[in-house]
Backbone as JSON Lines, residues from 0, in Angstrom:
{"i":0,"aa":"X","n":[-6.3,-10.84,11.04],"ca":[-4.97,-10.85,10.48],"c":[-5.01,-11.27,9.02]}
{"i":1,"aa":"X","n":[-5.47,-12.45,8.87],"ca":[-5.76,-12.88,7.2],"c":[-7.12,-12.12,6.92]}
{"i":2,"aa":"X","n":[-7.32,-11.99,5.47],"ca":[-8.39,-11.66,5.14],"c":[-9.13,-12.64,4.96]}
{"i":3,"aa":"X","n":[-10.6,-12.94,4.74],"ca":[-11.87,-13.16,4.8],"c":[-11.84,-14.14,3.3]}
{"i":4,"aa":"X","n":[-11.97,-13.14,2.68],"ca":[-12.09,-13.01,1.34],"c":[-10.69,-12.12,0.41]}
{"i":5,"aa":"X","n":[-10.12,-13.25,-0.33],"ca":[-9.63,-12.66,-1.32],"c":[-9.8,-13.13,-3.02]}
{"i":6,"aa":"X","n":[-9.4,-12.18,-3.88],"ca":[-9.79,-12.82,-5.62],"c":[-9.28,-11.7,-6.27]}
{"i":7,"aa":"X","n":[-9.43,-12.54,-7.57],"ca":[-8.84,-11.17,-8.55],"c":[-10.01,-10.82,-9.6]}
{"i":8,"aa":"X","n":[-10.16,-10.3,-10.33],"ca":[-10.4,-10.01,-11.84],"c":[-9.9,-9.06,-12.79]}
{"i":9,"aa":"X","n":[-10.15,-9.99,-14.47],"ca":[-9.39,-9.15,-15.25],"c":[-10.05,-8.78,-16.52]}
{"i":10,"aa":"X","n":[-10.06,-7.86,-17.21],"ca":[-11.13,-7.35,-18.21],"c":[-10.04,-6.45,-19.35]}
{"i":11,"aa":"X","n":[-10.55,-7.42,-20.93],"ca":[-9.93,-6.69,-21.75],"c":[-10.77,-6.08,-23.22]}
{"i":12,"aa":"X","n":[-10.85,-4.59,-23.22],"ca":[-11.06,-4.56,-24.03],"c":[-10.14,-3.53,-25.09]}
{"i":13,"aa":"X","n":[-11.18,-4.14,-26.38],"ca":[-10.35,-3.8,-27.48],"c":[-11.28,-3.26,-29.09]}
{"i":14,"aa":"X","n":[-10.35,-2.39,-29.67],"ca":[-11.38,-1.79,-30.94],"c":[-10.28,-0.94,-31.91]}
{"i":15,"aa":"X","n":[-10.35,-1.56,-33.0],"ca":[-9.92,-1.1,-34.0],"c":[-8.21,-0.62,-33.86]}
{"i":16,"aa":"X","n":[-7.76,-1.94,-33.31],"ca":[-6.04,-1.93,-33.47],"c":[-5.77,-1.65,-32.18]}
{"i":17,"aa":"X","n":[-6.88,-0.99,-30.92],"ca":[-5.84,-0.76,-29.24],"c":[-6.77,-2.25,-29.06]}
{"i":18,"aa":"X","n":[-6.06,-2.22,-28.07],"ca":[-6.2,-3.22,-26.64],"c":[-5.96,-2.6,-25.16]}
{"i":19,"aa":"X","n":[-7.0,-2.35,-24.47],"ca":[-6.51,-2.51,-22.67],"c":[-7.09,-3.42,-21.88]}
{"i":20,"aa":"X","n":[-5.86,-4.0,-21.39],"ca":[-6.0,-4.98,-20.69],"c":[-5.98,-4.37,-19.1]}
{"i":21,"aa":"X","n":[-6.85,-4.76,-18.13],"ca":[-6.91,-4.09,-16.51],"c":[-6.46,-5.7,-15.81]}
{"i":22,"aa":"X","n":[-6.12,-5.96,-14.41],"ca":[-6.18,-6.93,-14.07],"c":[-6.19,-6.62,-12.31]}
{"i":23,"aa":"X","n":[-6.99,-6.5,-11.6],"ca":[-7.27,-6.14,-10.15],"c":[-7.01,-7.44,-9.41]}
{"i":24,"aa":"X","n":[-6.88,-7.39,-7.98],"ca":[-7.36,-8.0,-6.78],"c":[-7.81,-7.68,-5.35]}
{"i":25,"aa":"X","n":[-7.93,-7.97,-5.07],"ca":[-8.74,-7.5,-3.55],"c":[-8.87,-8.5,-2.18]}
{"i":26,"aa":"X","n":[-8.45,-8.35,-1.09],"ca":[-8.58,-8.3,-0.19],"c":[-9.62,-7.74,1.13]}
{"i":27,"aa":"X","n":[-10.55,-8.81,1.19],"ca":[-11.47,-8.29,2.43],"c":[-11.76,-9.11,3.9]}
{"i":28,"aa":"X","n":[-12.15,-8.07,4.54],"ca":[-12.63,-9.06,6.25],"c":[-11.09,-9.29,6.95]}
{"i":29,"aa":"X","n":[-10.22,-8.0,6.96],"ca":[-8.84,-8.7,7.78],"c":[-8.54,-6.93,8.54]}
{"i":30,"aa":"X","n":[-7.92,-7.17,9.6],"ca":[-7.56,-5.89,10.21],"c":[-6.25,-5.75,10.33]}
{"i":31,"aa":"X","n":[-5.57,-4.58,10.03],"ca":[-4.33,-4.3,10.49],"c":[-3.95,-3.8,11.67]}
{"i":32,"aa":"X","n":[-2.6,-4.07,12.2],"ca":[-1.94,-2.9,12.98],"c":[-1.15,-1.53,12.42]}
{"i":33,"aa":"X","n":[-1.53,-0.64,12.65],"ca":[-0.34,0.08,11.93],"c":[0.24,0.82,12.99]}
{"i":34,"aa":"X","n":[1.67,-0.16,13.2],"ca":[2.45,0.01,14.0],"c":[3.19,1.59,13.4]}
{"i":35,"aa":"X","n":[3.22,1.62,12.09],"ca":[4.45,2.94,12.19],"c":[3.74,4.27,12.8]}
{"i":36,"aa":"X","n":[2.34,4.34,12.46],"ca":[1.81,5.55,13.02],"c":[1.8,5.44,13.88]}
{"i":37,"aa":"X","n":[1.5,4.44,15.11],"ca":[1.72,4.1,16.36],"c":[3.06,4.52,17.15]}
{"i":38,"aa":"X","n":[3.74,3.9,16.29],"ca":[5.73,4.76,17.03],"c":[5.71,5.93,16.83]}
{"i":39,"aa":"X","n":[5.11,6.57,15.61],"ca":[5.56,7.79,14.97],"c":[4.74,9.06,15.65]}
{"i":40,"aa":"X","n":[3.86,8.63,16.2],"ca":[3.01,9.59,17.46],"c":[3.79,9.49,19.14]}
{"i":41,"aa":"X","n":[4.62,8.12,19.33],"ca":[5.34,7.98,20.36],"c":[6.73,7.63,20.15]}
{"i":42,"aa":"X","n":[7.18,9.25,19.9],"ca":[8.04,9.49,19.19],"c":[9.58,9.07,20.2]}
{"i":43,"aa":"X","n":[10.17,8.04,19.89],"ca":[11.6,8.09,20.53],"c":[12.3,9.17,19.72]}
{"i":44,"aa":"X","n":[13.36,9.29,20.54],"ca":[13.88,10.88,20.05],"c":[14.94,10.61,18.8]}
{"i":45,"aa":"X","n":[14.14,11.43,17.54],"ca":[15.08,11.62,16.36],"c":[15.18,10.4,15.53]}
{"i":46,"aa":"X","n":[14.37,9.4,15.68],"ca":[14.45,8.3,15.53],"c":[13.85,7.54,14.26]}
{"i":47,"aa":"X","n":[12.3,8.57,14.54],"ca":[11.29,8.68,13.56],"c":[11.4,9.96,13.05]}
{"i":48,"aa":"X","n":[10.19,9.79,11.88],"ca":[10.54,11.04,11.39],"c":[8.66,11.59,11.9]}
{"i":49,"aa":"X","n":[8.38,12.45,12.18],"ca":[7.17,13.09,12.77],"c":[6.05,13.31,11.65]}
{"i":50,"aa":"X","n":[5.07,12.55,11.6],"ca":[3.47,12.57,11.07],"c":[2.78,13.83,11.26]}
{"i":51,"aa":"X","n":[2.02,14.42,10.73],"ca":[1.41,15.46,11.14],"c":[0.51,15.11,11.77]}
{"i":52,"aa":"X","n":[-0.11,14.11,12.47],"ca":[-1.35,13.8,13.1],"c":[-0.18,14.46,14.74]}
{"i":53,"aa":"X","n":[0.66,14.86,14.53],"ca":[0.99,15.03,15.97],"c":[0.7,16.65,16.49]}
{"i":54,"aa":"X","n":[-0.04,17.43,15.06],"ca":[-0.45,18.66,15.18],"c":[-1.77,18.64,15.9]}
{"i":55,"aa":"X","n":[-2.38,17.39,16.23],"ca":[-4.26,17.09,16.01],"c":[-3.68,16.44,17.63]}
{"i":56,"aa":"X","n":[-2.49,15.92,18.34],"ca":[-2.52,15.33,19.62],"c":[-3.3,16.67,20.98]}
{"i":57,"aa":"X","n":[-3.35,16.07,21.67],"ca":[-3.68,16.92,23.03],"c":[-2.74,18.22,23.6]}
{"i":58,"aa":"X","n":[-3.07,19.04,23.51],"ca":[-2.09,20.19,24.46],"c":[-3.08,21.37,25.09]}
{"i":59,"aa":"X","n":[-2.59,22.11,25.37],"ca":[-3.27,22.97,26.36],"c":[-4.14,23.63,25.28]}
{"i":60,"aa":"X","n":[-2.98,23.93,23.93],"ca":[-4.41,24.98,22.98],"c":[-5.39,23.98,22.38]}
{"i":61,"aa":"X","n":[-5.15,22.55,22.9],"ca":[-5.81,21.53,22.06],"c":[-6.73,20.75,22.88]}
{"i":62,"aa":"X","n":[-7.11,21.2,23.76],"ca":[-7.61,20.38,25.03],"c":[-8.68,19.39,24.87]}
{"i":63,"aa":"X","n":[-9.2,19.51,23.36],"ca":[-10.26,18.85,22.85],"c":[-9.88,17.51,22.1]}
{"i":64,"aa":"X","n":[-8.53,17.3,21.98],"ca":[-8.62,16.0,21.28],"c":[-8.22,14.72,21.55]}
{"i":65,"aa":"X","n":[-9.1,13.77,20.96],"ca":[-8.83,12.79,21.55],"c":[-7.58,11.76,21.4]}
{"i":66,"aa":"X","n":[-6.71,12.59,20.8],"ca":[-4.92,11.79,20.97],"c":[-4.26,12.4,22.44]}
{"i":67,"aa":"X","n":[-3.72,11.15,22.66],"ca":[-2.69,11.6,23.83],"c":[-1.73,12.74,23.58]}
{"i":68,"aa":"X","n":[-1.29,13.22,25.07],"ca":[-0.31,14.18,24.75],"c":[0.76,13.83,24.21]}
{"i":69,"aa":"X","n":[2.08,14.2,23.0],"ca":[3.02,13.79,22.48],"c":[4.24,14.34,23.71]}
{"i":70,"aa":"X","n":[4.64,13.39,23.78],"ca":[6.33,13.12,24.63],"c":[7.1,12.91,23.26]}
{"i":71,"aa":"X","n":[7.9,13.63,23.62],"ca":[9.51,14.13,22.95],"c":[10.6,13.07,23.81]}
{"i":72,"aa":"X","n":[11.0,12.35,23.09],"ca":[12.5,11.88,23.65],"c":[11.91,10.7,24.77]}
{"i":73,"aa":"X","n":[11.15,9.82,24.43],"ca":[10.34,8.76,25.51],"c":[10.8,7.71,25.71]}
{"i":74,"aa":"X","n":[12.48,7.7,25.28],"ca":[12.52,6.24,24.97],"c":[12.75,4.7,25.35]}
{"i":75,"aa":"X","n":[12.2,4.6,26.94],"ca":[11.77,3.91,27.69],"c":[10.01,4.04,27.97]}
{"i":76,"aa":"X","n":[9.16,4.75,26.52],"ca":[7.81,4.58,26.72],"c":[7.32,4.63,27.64]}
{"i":77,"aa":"X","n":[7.65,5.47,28.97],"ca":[7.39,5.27,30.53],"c":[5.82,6.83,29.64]}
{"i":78,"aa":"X","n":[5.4,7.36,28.67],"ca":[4.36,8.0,28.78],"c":[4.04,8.05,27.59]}
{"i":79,"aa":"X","n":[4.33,7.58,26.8],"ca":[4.06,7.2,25.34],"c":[2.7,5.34,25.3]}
{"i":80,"aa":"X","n":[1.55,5.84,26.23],"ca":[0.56,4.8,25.8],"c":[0.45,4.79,24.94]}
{"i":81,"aa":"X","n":[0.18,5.5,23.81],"ca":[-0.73,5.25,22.77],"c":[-0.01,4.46,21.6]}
{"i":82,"aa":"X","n":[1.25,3.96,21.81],"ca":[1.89,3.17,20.68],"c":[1.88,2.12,21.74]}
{"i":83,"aa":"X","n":[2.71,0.85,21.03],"ca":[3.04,-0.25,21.5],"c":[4.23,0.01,22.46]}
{"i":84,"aa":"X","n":[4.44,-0.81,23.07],"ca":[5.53,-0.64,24.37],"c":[6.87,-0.93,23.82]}
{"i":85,"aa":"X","n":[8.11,-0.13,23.99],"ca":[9.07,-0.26,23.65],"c":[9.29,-1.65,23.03]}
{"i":86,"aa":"X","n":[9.31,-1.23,21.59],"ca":[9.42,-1.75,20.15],"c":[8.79,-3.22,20.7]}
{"i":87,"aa":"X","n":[7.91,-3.41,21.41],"ca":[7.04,-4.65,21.3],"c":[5.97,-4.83,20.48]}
{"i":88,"aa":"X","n":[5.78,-5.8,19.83],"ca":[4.28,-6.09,19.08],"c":[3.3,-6.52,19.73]}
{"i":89,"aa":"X","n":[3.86,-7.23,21.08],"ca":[2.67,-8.45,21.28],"c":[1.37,-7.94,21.46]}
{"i":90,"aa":"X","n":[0.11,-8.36,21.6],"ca":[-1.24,-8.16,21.34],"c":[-1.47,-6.89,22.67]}
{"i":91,"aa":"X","n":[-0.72,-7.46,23.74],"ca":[-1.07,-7.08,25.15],"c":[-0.86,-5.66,24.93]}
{"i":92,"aa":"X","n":[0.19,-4.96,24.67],"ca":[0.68,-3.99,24.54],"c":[0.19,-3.25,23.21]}
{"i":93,"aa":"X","n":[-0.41,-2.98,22.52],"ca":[-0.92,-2.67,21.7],"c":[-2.29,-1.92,22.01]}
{"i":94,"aa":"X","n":[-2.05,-0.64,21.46],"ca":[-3.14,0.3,21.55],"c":[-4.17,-0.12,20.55]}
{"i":95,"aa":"X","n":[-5.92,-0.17,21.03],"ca":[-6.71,-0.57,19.78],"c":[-6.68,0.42,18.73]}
{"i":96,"aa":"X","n":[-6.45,2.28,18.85],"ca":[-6.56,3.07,18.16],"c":[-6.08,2.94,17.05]}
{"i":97,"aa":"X","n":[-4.8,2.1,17.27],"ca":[-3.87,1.85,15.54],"c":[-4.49,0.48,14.97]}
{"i":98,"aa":"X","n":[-5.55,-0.25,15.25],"ca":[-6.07,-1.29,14.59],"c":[-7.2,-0.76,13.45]}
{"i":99,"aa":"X","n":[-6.73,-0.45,12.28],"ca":[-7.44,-0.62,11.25],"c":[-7.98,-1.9,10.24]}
{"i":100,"aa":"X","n":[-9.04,-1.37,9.44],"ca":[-9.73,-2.36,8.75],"c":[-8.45,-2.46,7.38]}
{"i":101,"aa":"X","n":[-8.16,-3.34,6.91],"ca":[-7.06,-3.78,5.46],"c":[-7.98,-4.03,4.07]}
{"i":102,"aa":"X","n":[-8.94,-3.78,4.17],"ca":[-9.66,-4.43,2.61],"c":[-9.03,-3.23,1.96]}
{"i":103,"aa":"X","n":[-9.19,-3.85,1.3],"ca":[-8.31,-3.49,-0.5],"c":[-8.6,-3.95,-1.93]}
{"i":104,"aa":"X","n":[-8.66,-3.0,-3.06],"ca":[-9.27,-3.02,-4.17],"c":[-7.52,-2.5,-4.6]}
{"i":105,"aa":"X","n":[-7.11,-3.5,-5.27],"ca":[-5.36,-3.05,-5.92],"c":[-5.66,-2.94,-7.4]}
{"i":106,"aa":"X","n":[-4.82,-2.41,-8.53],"ca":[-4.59,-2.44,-9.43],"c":[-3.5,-2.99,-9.8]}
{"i":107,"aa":"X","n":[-3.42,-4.43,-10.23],"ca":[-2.65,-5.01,-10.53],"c":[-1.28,-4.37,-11.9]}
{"i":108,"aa":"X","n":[-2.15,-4.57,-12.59],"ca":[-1.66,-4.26,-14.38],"c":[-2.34,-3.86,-15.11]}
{"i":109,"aa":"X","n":[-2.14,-2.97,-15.7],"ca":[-3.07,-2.38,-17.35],"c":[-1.87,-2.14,-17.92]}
{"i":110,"aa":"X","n":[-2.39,-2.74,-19.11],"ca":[-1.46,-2.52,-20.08],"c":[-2.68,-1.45,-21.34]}
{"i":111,"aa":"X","n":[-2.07,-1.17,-22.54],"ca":[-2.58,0.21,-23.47],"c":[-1.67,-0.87,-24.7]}
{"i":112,"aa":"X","n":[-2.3,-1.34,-25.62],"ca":[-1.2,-2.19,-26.41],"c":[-2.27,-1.7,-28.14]}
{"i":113,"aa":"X","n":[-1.42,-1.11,-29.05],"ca":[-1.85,-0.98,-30.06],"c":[-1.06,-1.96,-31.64]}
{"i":114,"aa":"X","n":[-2.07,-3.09,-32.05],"ca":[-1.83,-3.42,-33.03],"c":[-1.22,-3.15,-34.66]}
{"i":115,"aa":"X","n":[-0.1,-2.64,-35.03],"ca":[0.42,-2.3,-36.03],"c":[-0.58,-2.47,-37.73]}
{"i":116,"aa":"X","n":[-0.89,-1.64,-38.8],"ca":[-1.81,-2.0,-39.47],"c":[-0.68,-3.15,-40.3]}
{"i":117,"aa":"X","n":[-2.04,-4.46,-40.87],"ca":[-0.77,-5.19,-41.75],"c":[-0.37,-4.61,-43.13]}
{"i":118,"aa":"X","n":[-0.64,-3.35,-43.34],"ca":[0.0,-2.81,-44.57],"c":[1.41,-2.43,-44.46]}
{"i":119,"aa":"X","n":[1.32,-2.1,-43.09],"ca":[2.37,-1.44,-42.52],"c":[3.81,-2.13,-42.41]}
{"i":120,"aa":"X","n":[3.35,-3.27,-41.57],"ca":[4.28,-4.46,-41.38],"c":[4.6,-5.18,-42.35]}
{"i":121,"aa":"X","n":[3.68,-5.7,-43.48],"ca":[4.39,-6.91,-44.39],"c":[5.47,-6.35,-45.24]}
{"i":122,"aa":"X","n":[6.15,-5.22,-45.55],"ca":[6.92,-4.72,-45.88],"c":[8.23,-5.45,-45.21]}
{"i":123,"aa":"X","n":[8.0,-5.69,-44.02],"ca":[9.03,-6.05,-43.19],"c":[9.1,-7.4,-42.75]}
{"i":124,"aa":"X","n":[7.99,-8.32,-43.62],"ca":[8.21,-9.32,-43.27],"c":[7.84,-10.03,-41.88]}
{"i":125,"aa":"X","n":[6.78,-8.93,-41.33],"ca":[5.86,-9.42,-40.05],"c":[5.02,-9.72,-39.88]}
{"i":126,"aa":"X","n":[4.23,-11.11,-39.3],"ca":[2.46,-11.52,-39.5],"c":[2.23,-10.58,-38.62]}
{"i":127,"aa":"X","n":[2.71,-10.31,-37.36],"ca":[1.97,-9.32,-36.47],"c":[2.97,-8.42,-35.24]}
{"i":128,"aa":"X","n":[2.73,-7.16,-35.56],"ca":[3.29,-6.41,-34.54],"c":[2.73,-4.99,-33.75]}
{"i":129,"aa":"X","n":[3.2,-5.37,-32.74],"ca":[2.65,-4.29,-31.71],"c":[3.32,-3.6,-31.19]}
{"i":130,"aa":"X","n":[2.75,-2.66,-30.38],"ca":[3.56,-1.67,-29.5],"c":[2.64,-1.66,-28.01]}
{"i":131,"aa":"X","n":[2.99,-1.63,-26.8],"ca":[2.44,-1.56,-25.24],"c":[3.06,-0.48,-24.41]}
{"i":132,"aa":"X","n":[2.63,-0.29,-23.43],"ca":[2.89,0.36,-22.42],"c":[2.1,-0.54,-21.21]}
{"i":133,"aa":"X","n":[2.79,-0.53,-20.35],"ca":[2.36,-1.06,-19.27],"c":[2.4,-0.63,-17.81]}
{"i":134,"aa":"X","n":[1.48,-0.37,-16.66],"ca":[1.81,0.13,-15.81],"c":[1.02,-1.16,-14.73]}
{"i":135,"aa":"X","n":[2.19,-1.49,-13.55],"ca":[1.98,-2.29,-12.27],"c":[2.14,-1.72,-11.17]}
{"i":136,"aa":"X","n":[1.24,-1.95,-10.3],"ca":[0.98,-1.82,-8.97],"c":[0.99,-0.48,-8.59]}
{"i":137,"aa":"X","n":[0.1,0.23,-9.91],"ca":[-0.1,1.66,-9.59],"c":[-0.89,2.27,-8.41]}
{"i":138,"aa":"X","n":[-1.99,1.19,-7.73],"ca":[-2.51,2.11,-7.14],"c":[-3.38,1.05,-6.18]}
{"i":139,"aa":"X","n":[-4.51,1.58,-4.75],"ca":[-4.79,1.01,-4.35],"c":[-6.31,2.03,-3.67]}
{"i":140,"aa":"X","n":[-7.53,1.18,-3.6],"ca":[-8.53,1.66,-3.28],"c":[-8.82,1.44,-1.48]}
{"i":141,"aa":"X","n":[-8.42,1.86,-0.58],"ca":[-8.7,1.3,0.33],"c":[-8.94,2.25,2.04]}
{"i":142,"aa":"X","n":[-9.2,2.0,2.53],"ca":[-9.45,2.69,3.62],"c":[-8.5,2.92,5.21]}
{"i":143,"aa":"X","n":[-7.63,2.07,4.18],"ca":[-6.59,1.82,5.72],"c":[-5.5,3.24,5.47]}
{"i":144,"aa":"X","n":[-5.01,4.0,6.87],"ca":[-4.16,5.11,6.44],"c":[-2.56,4.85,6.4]}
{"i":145,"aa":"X","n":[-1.99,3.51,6.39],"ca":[-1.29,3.23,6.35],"c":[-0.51,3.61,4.97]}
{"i":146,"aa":"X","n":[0.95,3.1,5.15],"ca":[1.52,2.93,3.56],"c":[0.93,1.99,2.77]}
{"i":147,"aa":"X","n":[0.67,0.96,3.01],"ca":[-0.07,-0.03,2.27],"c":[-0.78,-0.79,2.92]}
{"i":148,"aa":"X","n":[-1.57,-1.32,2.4],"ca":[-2.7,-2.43,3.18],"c":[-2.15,-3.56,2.91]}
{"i":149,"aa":"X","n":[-1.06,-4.12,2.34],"ca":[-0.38,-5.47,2.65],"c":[0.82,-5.54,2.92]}
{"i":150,"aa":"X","n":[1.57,-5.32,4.52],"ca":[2.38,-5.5,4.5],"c":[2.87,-6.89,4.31]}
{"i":151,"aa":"X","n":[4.35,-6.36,4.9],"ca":[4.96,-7.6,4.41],"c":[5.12,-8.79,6.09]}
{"i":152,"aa":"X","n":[4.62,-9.86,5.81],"ca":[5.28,-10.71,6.58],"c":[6.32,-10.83,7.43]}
{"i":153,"aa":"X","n":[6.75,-10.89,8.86],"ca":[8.05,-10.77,8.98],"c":[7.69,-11.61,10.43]}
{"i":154,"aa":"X","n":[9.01,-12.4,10.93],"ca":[9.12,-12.61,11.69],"c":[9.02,-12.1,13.35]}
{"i":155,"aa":"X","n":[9.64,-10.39,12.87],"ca":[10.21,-9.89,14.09],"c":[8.81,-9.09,14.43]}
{"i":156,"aa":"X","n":[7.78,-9.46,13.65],"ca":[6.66,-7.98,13.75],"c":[5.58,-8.99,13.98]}
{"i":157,"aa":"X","n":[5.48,-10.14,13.28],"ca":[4.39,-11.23,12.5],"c":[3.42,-10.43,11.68]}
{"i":158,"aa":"X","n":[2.48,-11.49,11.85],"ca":[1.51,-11.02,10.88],"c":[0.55,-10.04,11.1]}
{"i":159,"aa":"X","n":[-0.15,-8.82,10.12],"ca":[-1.16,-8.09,10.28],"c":[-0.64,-6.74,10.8]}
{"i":160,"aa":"X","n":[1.02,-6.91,10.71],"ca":[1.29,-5.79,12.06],"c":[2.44,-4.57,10.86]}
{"i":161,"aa":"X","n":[1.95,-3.28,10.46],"ca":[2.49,-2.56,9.65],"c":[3.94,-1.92,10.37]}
{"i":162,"aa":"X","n":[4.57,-2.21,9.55],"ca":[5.71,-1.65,10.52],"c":[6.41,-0.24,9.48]}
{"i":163,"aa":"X","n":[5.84,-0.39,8.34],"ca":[6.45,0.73,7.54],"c":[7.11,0.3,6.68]}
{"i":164,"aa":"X","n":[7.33,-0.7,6.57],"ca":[8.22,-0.95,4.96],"c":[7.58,-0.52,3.48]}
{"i":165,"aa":"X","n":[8.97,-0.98,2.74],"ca":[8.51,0.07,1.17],"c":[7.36,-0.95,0.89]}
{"i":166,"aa":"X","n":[6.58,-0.04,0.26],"ca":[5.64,-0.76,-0.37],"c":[5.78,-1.63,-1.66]}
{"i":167,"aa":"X","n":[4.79,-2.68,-2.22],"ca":[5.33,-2.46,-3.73],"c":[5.64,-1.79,-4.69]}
{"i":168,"aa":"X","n":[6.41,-1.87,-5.34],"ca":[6.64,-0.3,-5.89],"c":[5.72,-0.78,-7.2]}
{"i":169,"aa":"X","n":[5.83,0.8,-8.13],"ca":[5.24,0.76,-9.14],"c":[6.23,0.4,-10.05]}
{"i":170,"aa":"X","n":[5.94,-0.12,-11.25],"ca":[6.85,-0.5,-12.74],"c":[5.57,-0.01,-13.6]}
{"i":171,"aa":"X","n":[6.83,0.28,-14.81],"ca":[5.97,0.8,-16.11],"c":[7.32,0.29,-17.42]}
{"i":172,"aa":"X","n":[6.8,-0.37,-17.98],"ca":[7.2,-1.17,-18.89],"c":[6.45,-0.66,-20.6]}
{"i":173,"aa":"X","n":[7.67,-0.44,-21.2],"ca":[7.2,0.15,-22.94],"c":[7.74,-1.3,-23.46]}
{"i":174,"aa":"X","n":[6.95,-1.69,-24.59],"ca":[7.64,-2.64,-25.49],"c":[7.13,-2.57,-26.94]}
{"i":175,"aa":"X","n":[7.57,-3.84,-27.83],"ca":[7.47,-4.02,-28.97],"c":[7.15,-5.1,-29.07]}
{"i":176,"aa":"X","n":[6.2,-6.03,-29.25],"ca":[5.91,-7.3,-29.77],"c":[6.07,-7.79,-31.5]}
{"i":177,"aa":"X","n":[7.23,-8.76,-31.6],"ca":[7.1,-9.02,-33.19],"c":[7.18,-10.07,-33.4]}
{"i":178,"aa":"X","n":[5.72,-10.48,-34.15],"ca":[6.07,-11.73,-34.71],"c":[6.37,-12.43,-36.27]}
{"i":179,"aa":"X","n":[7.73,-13.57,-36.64],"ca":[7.48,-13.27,-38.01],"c":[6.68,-14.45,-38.66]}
């Protein structure tokens, strides 16, 4: 449920007026549930919205694979094994198939920041000014097929257990730094 190992690092370089700044962290040694693919293959009716892994389940032209057959409209889970039991988390009820590995390599922040020349600026009465762009929580290296490899905490789910919420989102931030 927790990871093992977690840390960050951050690396900036710079040449002749840019600057990029990177700043990562990572997460290793923790497993998830990912409950939404789990419901979303044991589909209550209309409820979810349908994964394509339900093209790859078992049927007669499919006799070879190893997902259960998909039930339509189950919603007393009386044949829907392969998810958790009507909207339960607990351990008991839980298929191992949706237990994935969570390590994660994130991209925190990079910023792209270029230094103004001072010929430019003292005209205006500035020791130093810049211009940035910045982009957060663009992206994530990881192996889990979930929406994200960190969900969020919650009471009604606990911990380790993906239920589908938004992820972090991304931000991208332009500015101006001036100093006089």
């Amino acid at each position: 449920i927790f990871p093992n190992v977690t840390g960050g690092f951050s690396t900036t370089f710079g040449y002749k007026g840019l600057s990029l700044y990177a700043r990562f962290d990572y997460a290793l040694g923790h497993t998830l549930y990912n409950d939404l693919k789990a419901r979303s293959l044991g589909q209550y009716q209309g409820q979810f919205n349908i994964i394509t892994d339900v093209k790859d389940m078992w049927s007669e032209a499919n006799p070879n694979s190893d997902l259960t057959k998909f039930y339509y409209a189950d919603q007393l889970a009386k044949k829907n094994i392969t998810r958790s039991n009507n909207a339960s988390t607990a351990a008991d009820n839980n298929s191992s198939r949706y237990y994935e590995k969570g390590d994660y390599l994130a991209l925190r922040e990079i910023t792209l920041s270029y230094q103004l020349p001072k010929s430019l600026i003292s005209k205006a009465h500035l020791t130093e000014a810049s211009v940035y762009v910045t982009g957060q929580n663009l992206f994530y290296i990881t192996g889990y097929d979930g929406v994200s490899p960190e969900p969020a905490v919650s009471t009604t789910y606990g911990r380790g257990i993906d239920n589908g919420r938004y992820p972090t989102p991304r931000t991208f931030l332009f500015g101006l730094s001036l100093t006089f």
